[in-house]
PDB file of C-alpha atoms in Angstrom:
ATOM      1  CA  MET A   1       0.000   0.145  -0.006  1.00 49.00           C
ATOM      2  CA  ALA A   2       1.286   3.314  -1.015  1.00 53.00           C
ATOM      3  CA  LYS A   3       2.063   6.198   1.592  1.00 53.00           C
ATOM      4  CA  VAL A   4       0.375   9.393   1.145  1.00 48.00           C
ATOM      5  CA  THR A   5       3.013  11.811   1.842  1.00 48.00           C
ATOM      6  CA  ALA A   6       0.644  14.546   2.749  1.00 49.00           C
ATOM      7  CA  LEU A   7      -0.547  12.560   5.446  1.00 47.00           C
ATOM      8  CA  ASN A   8       3.069  12.217   6.565  1.00 48.00           C
ATOM      9  CA  PRO A   9       4.388  15.751   6.852  1.00 48.00           C
ATOM     10  CA  LYS A  10       7.642  16.367   8.180  1.00 49.00           C
ATOM     11  CA  THR A  11       7.966  18.701  11.067  1.00 51.00           C
ATOM     12  CA  ARG A  12      10.797  21.401  10.461  1.00 54.00           C
ATOM     13  CA  LYS A  13      11.578  24.857  11.514  1.00 59.00           C
ATOM     14  CA  THR A  14      10.977  27.204   9.055  1.00 70.00           C
ATOM     15  CA  THR A  15      11.523  31.108   9.381  1.00 72.00           C
ATOM     16  CA  PRO A  16       8.786  33.172   7.857  1.00 68.00           C
ATOM     17  CA  GLU A  17       9.929  36.364   5.775  1.00 73.00           C
ATOM     18  CA  ILE A  18       7.583  38.805   7.240  1.00 73.00           C
ATOM     19  CA  GLY A  19       9.999  41.550   8.350  1.00 72.00           C
ATOM     20  CA  LEU A  20      10.510  40.390  11.912  1.00 75.00           C
ATOM     21  CA  GLU A  21      13.883  39.602  13.068  1.00 83.00           C
ATOM     22  CA  GLU A  22      14.707  35.840  13.750  1.00 84.00           C
ATOM     23  CA  SER A  23      15.804  36.407  17.152  1.00 87.00           C
ATOM     24  CA  TYR A  24      12.487  38.235  17.911  1.00 87.00           C
ATOM     25  CA  LEU A  25      10.440  35.447  16.423  1.00 88.00           C
ATOM     26  CA  GLU A  26      12.200  32.921  18.768  1.00 90.00           C
ATOM     27  CA  GLU A  27      11.626  35.428  21.977  1.00 93.00           C
ATOM     28  CA  ALA A  28       8.156  35.793  20.768  1.00 93.00           C
ATOM     29  CA  SER A  29       7.268  32.235  20.546  1.00 92.00           C
ATOM     30  CA  LYS A  30       8.777  31.490  23.823  1.00 93.00           C
ATOM     31  CA  GLY A  31       6.788  34.476  25.240  1.00 95.00           C
ATOM     32  CA  LEU A  32       3.379  33.290  23.589  1.00 95.00           C
ATOM     33  CA  SER A  33       4.441  29.829  24.964  1.00 92.00           C
ATOM     34  CA  GLU A  34       4.013  31.186  28.425  1.00 93.00           C
ATOM     35  CA  VAL A  35       0.719  33.017  27.494  1.00 95.00           C
ATOM     36  CA  LEU A  36      -0.559  29.751  26.181  1.00 94.00           C
ATOM     37  CA  ALA A  37       0.268  27.686  29.224  1.00 91.00           C
ATOM     38  CA  SER A  38      -1.081  30.363  31.622  1.00 92.00           C
ATOM     39  CA  THR A  39      -4.218  30.462  29.372  1.00 95.00           C
ATOM     40  CA  TYR A  40      -4.296  26.493  29.361  1.00 91.00           C
ATOM     41  CA  LYS A  41      -4.364  26.527  33.292  1.00 91.00           C
ATOM     42  CA  LEU A  42      -6.813  29.028  33.852  1.00 95.00           C
ATOM     43  CA  MET A  43      -9.252  27.215  31.408  1.00 95.00           C
ATOM     44  CA  ILE A  44      -8.925  23.906  33.235  1.00 93.00           C
ATOM     45  CA  LYS A  45      -9.102  25.534  36.676  1.00 94.00           C
ATOM     46  CA  THR A  46     -11.969  27.709  35.676  1.00 96.00           C
ATOM     47  CA  GLN A  47     -13.949  24.531  34.501  1.00 95.00           C
ATOM     48  CA  VAL A  48     -13.160  22.651  37.597  1.00 93.00           C
ATOM     49  CA  TYR A  49     -14.715  25.769  39.667  1.00 94.00           C
ATOM     50  CA  HIS A  50     -17.598  25.713  37.353  1.00 95.00           C
ATOM     51  CA  TRP A  51     -18.601  22.537  38.131  1.00 93.00           C
ATOM     52  CA  ASN A  52     -18.021  22.684  41.980  1.00 93.00           C
ATOM     53  CA  VAL A  53     -19.069  25.984  43.002  1.00 93.00           C
ATOM     54  CA  VAL A  54     -21.905  25.904  45.697  1.00 92.00           C
ATOM     55  CA  GLY A  55     -23.579  28.424  47.824  1.00 91.00           C
ATOM     56  CA  PRO A  56     -25.702  31.419  47.442  1.00 91.00           C
ATOM     57  CA  LEU A  57     -23.413  32.838  44.451  1.00 90.00           C
ATOM     58  CA  PHE A  58     -23.830  29.360  42.500  1.00 92.00           C
ATOM     59  CA  GLY A  59     -25.847  30.869  39.773  1.00 93.00           C
ATOM     60  CA  PRO A  60     -23.882  34.122  38.708  1.00 93.00           C
ATOM     61  CA  ILE A  61     -20.695  32.221  39.282  1.00 94.00           C
ATOM     62  CA  HIS A  62     -21.577  28.897  37.457  1.00 95.00           C
ATOM     63  CA  GLU A  63     -22.735  31.073  34.690  1.00 96.00           C
ATOM     64  CA  LEU A  64     -19.458  33.414  34.379  1.00 96.00           C
ATOM     65  CA  THR A  65     -17.111  30.673  34.623  1.00 97.00           C
ATOM     66  CA  GLU A  66     -19.002  28.836  31.892  1.00 97.00           C
ATOM     67  CA  ALA A  67     -18.543  31.810  29.239  1.00 97.00           C
ATOM     68  CA  HIS A  68     -14.814  32.354  30.820  1.00 97.00           C
ATOM     69  CA  TYR A  69     -13.789  28.559  30.050  1.00 97.00           C
ATOM     70  CA  ASN A  70     -15.361  28.541  26.763  1.00 98.00           C
ATOM     71  CA  THR A  71     -13.475  31.985  25.838  1.00 98.00           C
ATOM     72  CA  LEU A  72     -10.542  30.606  27.386  1.00 98.00           C
ATOM     73  CA  PHE A  73     -10.706  27.428  24.962  1.00 96.00           C
ATOM     74  CA  GLU A  74     -10.974  29.348  22.072  1.00 97.00           C
ATOM     75  CA  ALA A  75      -8.162  31.614  22.911  1.00 97.00           C
ATOM     76  CA  ILE A  76      -5.734  28.511  23.195  1.00 95.00           C
ATOM     77  CA  ASP A  77      -5.923  27.781  19.693  1.00 95.00           C
ATOM     78  CA  ILE A  78      -5.606  31.250  18.370  1.00 96.00           C
ATOM     79  CA  ILE A  79      -2.487  31.667  20.462  1.00 96.00           C
ATOM     80  CA  ALA A  80      -0.908  27.995  19.267  1.00 94.00           C
ATOM     81  CA  GLU A  81      -1.700  28.945  15.833  1.00 95.00           C
ATOM     82  CA  ARG A  82       0.112  32.468  16.347  1.00 94.00           C
ATOM     83  CA  VAL A  83       3.299  30.387  17.304  1.00 93.00           C
ATOM     84  CA  ARG A  84       3.106  28.258  14.228  1.00 91.00           C
ATOM     85  CA  ALA A  85       2.620  31.636  12.174  1.00 90.00           C
ATOM     86  CA  LEU A  86       5.984  32.730  13.906  1.00 91.00           C
ATOM     87  CA  GLY A  87       7.791  29.508  12.567  1.00 87.00           C
ATOM     88  CA  HIS A  88       8.036  27.805  15.667  1.00 87.00           C
ATOM     89  CA  ILE A  89       6.212  24.555  16.824  1.00 85.00           C
ATOM     90  CA  ALA A  90       3.394  25.066  19.145  1.00 83.00           C
ATOM     91  CA  PRO A  91       4.422  23.653  22.796  1.00 77.00           C
ATOM     92  CA  VAL A  92       3.818  20.032  23.263  1.00 67.00           C
ATOM     93  CA  ASN A  93       4.693  19.975  26.801  1.00 64.00           C
ATOM     94  CA  PHE A  94       2.973  22.328  29.486  1.00 58.00           C
ATOM     95  CA  GLY A  95       5.108  20.702  32.443  1.00 60.00           C
ATOM     96  CA  ASP A  96       3.077  18.570  34.979  1.00 47.00           C
ATOM     97  CA  MET A  97      -0.447  19.130  33.650  1.00 51.00           C
ATOM     98  CA  LYS A  98      -1.936  17.379  36.911  1.00 49.00           C
ATOM     99  CA  ASN A  99      -0.679  20.867  38.525  1.00 54.00           C
ATOM    100  CA  PHE A 100      -2.848  23.018  36.303  1.00 54.00           C
ATOM    101  CA  ALA A 101      -6.106  22.073  38.015  1.00 55.00           C
ATOM    102  CA  PRO A 102      -7.329  22.322  41.763  1.00 59.00           C
ATOM    103  CA  THR A 103      -7.059  19.229  43.829  1.00 49.00           C
ATOM    104  CA  GLY A 104     -10.249  17.304  45.112  1.00 51.00           C
ATOM    105  CA  HIS A 105      -9.510  18.276  48.421  1.00 48.00           C
ATOM    106  CA  SER A 106      -8.775  21.921  47.819  1.00 57.00           C
ATOM    107  CA  VAL A 107     -12.273  22.264  45.972  1.00 58.00           C
ATOM    108  CA  ASP A 108     -14.033  20.598  48.859  1.00 62.00           C
ATOM    109  CA  ASN A 109     -12.786  23.066  51.149  1.00 66.00           C
ATOM    110  CA  SER A 110     -12.844  25.947  49.037  1.00 83.00           C
ATOM    111  CA  SER A 111     -16.062  28.560  49.236  1.00 90.00           C
ATOM    112  CA  ALA A 112     -17.310  29.966  46.257  1.00 91.00           C
ATOM    113  CA  HIS A 113     -15.478  33.343  47.447  1.00 93.00           C
ATOM    114  CA  ASP A 114     -12.039  31.312  47.557  1.00 93.00           C
ATOM    115  CA  MET A 115     -12.514  30.032  44.265  1.00 93.00           C
ATOM    116  CA  VAL A 116     -13.294  33.146  42.513  1.00 95.00           C
ATOM    117  CA  ALA A 117      -9.962  34.711  44.563  1.00 94.00           C
ATOM    118  CA  ASP A 118      -8.099  32.237  43.118  1.00 94.00           C
ATOM    119  CA  LEU A 119      -9.348  32.792  39.543  1.00 96.00           C
ATOM    120  CA  ILE A 120      -8.649  36.453  40.045  1.00 97.00           C
ATOM    121  CA  LYS A 121      -5.231  35.750  41.151  1.00 96.00           C
ATOM    122  CA  ASP A 122      -4.440  33.925  37.934  1.00 96.00           C
ATOM    123  CA  HIS A 123      -6.227  36.271  35.571  1.00 97.00           C
ATOM    124  CA  GLU A 124      -4.019  39.057  37.061  1.00 97.00           C
ATOM    125  CA  ALA A 125      -0.860  36.790  36.366  1.00 96.00           C
ATOM    126  CA  ALA A 126      -2.175  36.427  32.971  1.00 97.00           C
ATOM    127  CA  ALA A 127      -2.915  40.005  32.330  1.00 97.00           C
ATOM    128  CA  ARG A 128       0.695  40.774  33.581  1.00 97.00           C
ATOM    129  CA  THR A 129       2.346  38.055  30.992  1.00 97.00           C
ATOM    130  CA  ILE A 130       0.127  39.360  28.436  1.00 98.00           C
ATOM    131  CA  ARG A 131       0.941  42.892  28.796  1.00 98.00           C
ATOM    132  CA  GLU A 132       4.861  42.143  28.832  1.00 97.00           C
ATOM    133  CA  VAL A 133       4.792  39.944  25.832  1.00 97.00           C
ATOM    134  CA  GLY A 134       2.641  42.350  23.878  1.00 97.00           C
ATOM    135  CA  SER A 135       4.693  45.289  24.648  1.00 97.00           C
ATOM    136  CA  LYS A 136       7.445  43.456  23.159  1.00 96.00           C
ATOM    137  CA  ALA A 137       5.659  42.755  20.078  1.00 96.00           C
ATOM    138  CA  GLY A 138       4.659  46.453  19.922  1.00 96.00           C
ATOM    139  CA  GLU A 139       8.560  47.377  20.171  1.00 96.00           C
ATOM    140  CA  ALA A 140       9.471  44.758  17.417  1.00 95.00           C
ATOM    141  CA  GLY A 141       6.684  45.727  15.124  1.00 94.00           C
ATOM    142  CA  ASP A 142       4.895  42.545  15.219  1.00 95.00           C
ATOM    143  CA  MET A 143       1.462  44.241  14.881  1.00 95.00           C
ATOM    144  CA  VAL A 144      -0.519  40.783  14.665  1.00 96.00           C
ATOM    145  CA  THR A 145       1.039  39.399  17.787  1.00 96.00           C
ATOM    146  CA  GLU A 146       0.302  42.548  19.553  1.00 97.00           C
ATOM    147  CA  ASP A 147      -3.165  42.897  18.341  1.00 97.00           C
ATOM    148  CA  MET A 148      -4.106  39.211  19.669  1.00 97.00           C
ATOM    149  CA  LEU A 149      -2.834  39.972  22.687  1.00 98.00           C
ATOM    150  CA  THR A 150      -4.381  43.205  23.239  1.00 98.00           C
ATOM    151  CA  ALA A 151      -7.734  41.193  22.886  1.00 98.00           C
ATOM    152  CA  ARG A 152      -6.671  38.527  25.249  1.00 98.00           C
ATOM    153  CA  LEU A 153      -5.795  41.196  27.737  1.00 98.00           C
ATOM    154  CA  THR A 154      -9.170  43.045  26.891  1.00 98.00           C
ATOM    155  CA  PHE A 155     -10.861  39.533  28.076  1.00 98.00           C
ATOM    156  CA  HIS A 156      -8.739  39.203  31.019  1.00 98.00           C
ATOM    157  CA  GLU A 157      -9.491  42.639  32.592  1.00 98.00           C
ATOM    158  CA  LYS A 158     -13.065  42.219  31.845  1.00 98.00           C
ATOM    159  CA  ALA A 159     -13.013  38.938  33.466  1.00 98.00           C
ATOM    160  CA  LEU A 160     -11.370  40.646  36.334  1.00 98.00           C
ATOM    161  CA  TRP A 161     -13.908  43.188  36.581  1.00 97.00           C
ATOM    162  CA  MET A 162     -16.766  40.573  36.428  1.00 96.00           C
ATOM    163  CA  LEU A 163     -15.285  38.230  38.884  1.00 96.00           C
ATOM    164  CA  LYS A 164     -14.418  41.117  41.465  1.00 96.00           C
ATOM    165  CA  ALA A 165     -17.865  42.465  41.361  1.00 94.00           C
ATOM    166  CA  ILE A 166     -19.396  39.322  42.049  1.00 91.00           C
ATOM    167  CA  VAL A 167     -17.601  38.987  45.464  1.00 86.00           C
ATOM    168  CA  SER A 168     -17.632  42.636  46.392  1.00 85.00           C
ATOM    169  CA  ASP A 169     -19.149  43.630  49.705  1.00 77.00           C
TER     170      ASP A 169
END
């Protein structure tokens, strides 16, 4: 049986000729990989909290976290595809993925307020990373990455506003 070569592509590093320095492309891909890992972690954690939140704030937190994890899931693909467009391999190892999600014990002992506070902490960390990587993209003239990260930052800042509003006194 003949092999179909199109179904067996060779993975190779290709440097796109798009007006950006090769050293920047590598740095940007590393930065985007950090953004991707934090987005993936936040998506998993948000979904776990969505399933397990209890108490008087169940309804609004359950609905908000569902919207957030769906948005985060879509963002994962967009970020990984940008890494590929910059000529690098999308990350295949996010470290020890079991550390991405909270443990059953921590979920059992977390109030809705604790869960939201934990999500706030992770959204703030993601926003800081995105701002740093996005600033470097702007300095390098990488408008596509900068624009994509501006959209990601907009999401995280709005998520922070909503999460903080839910648990405010």
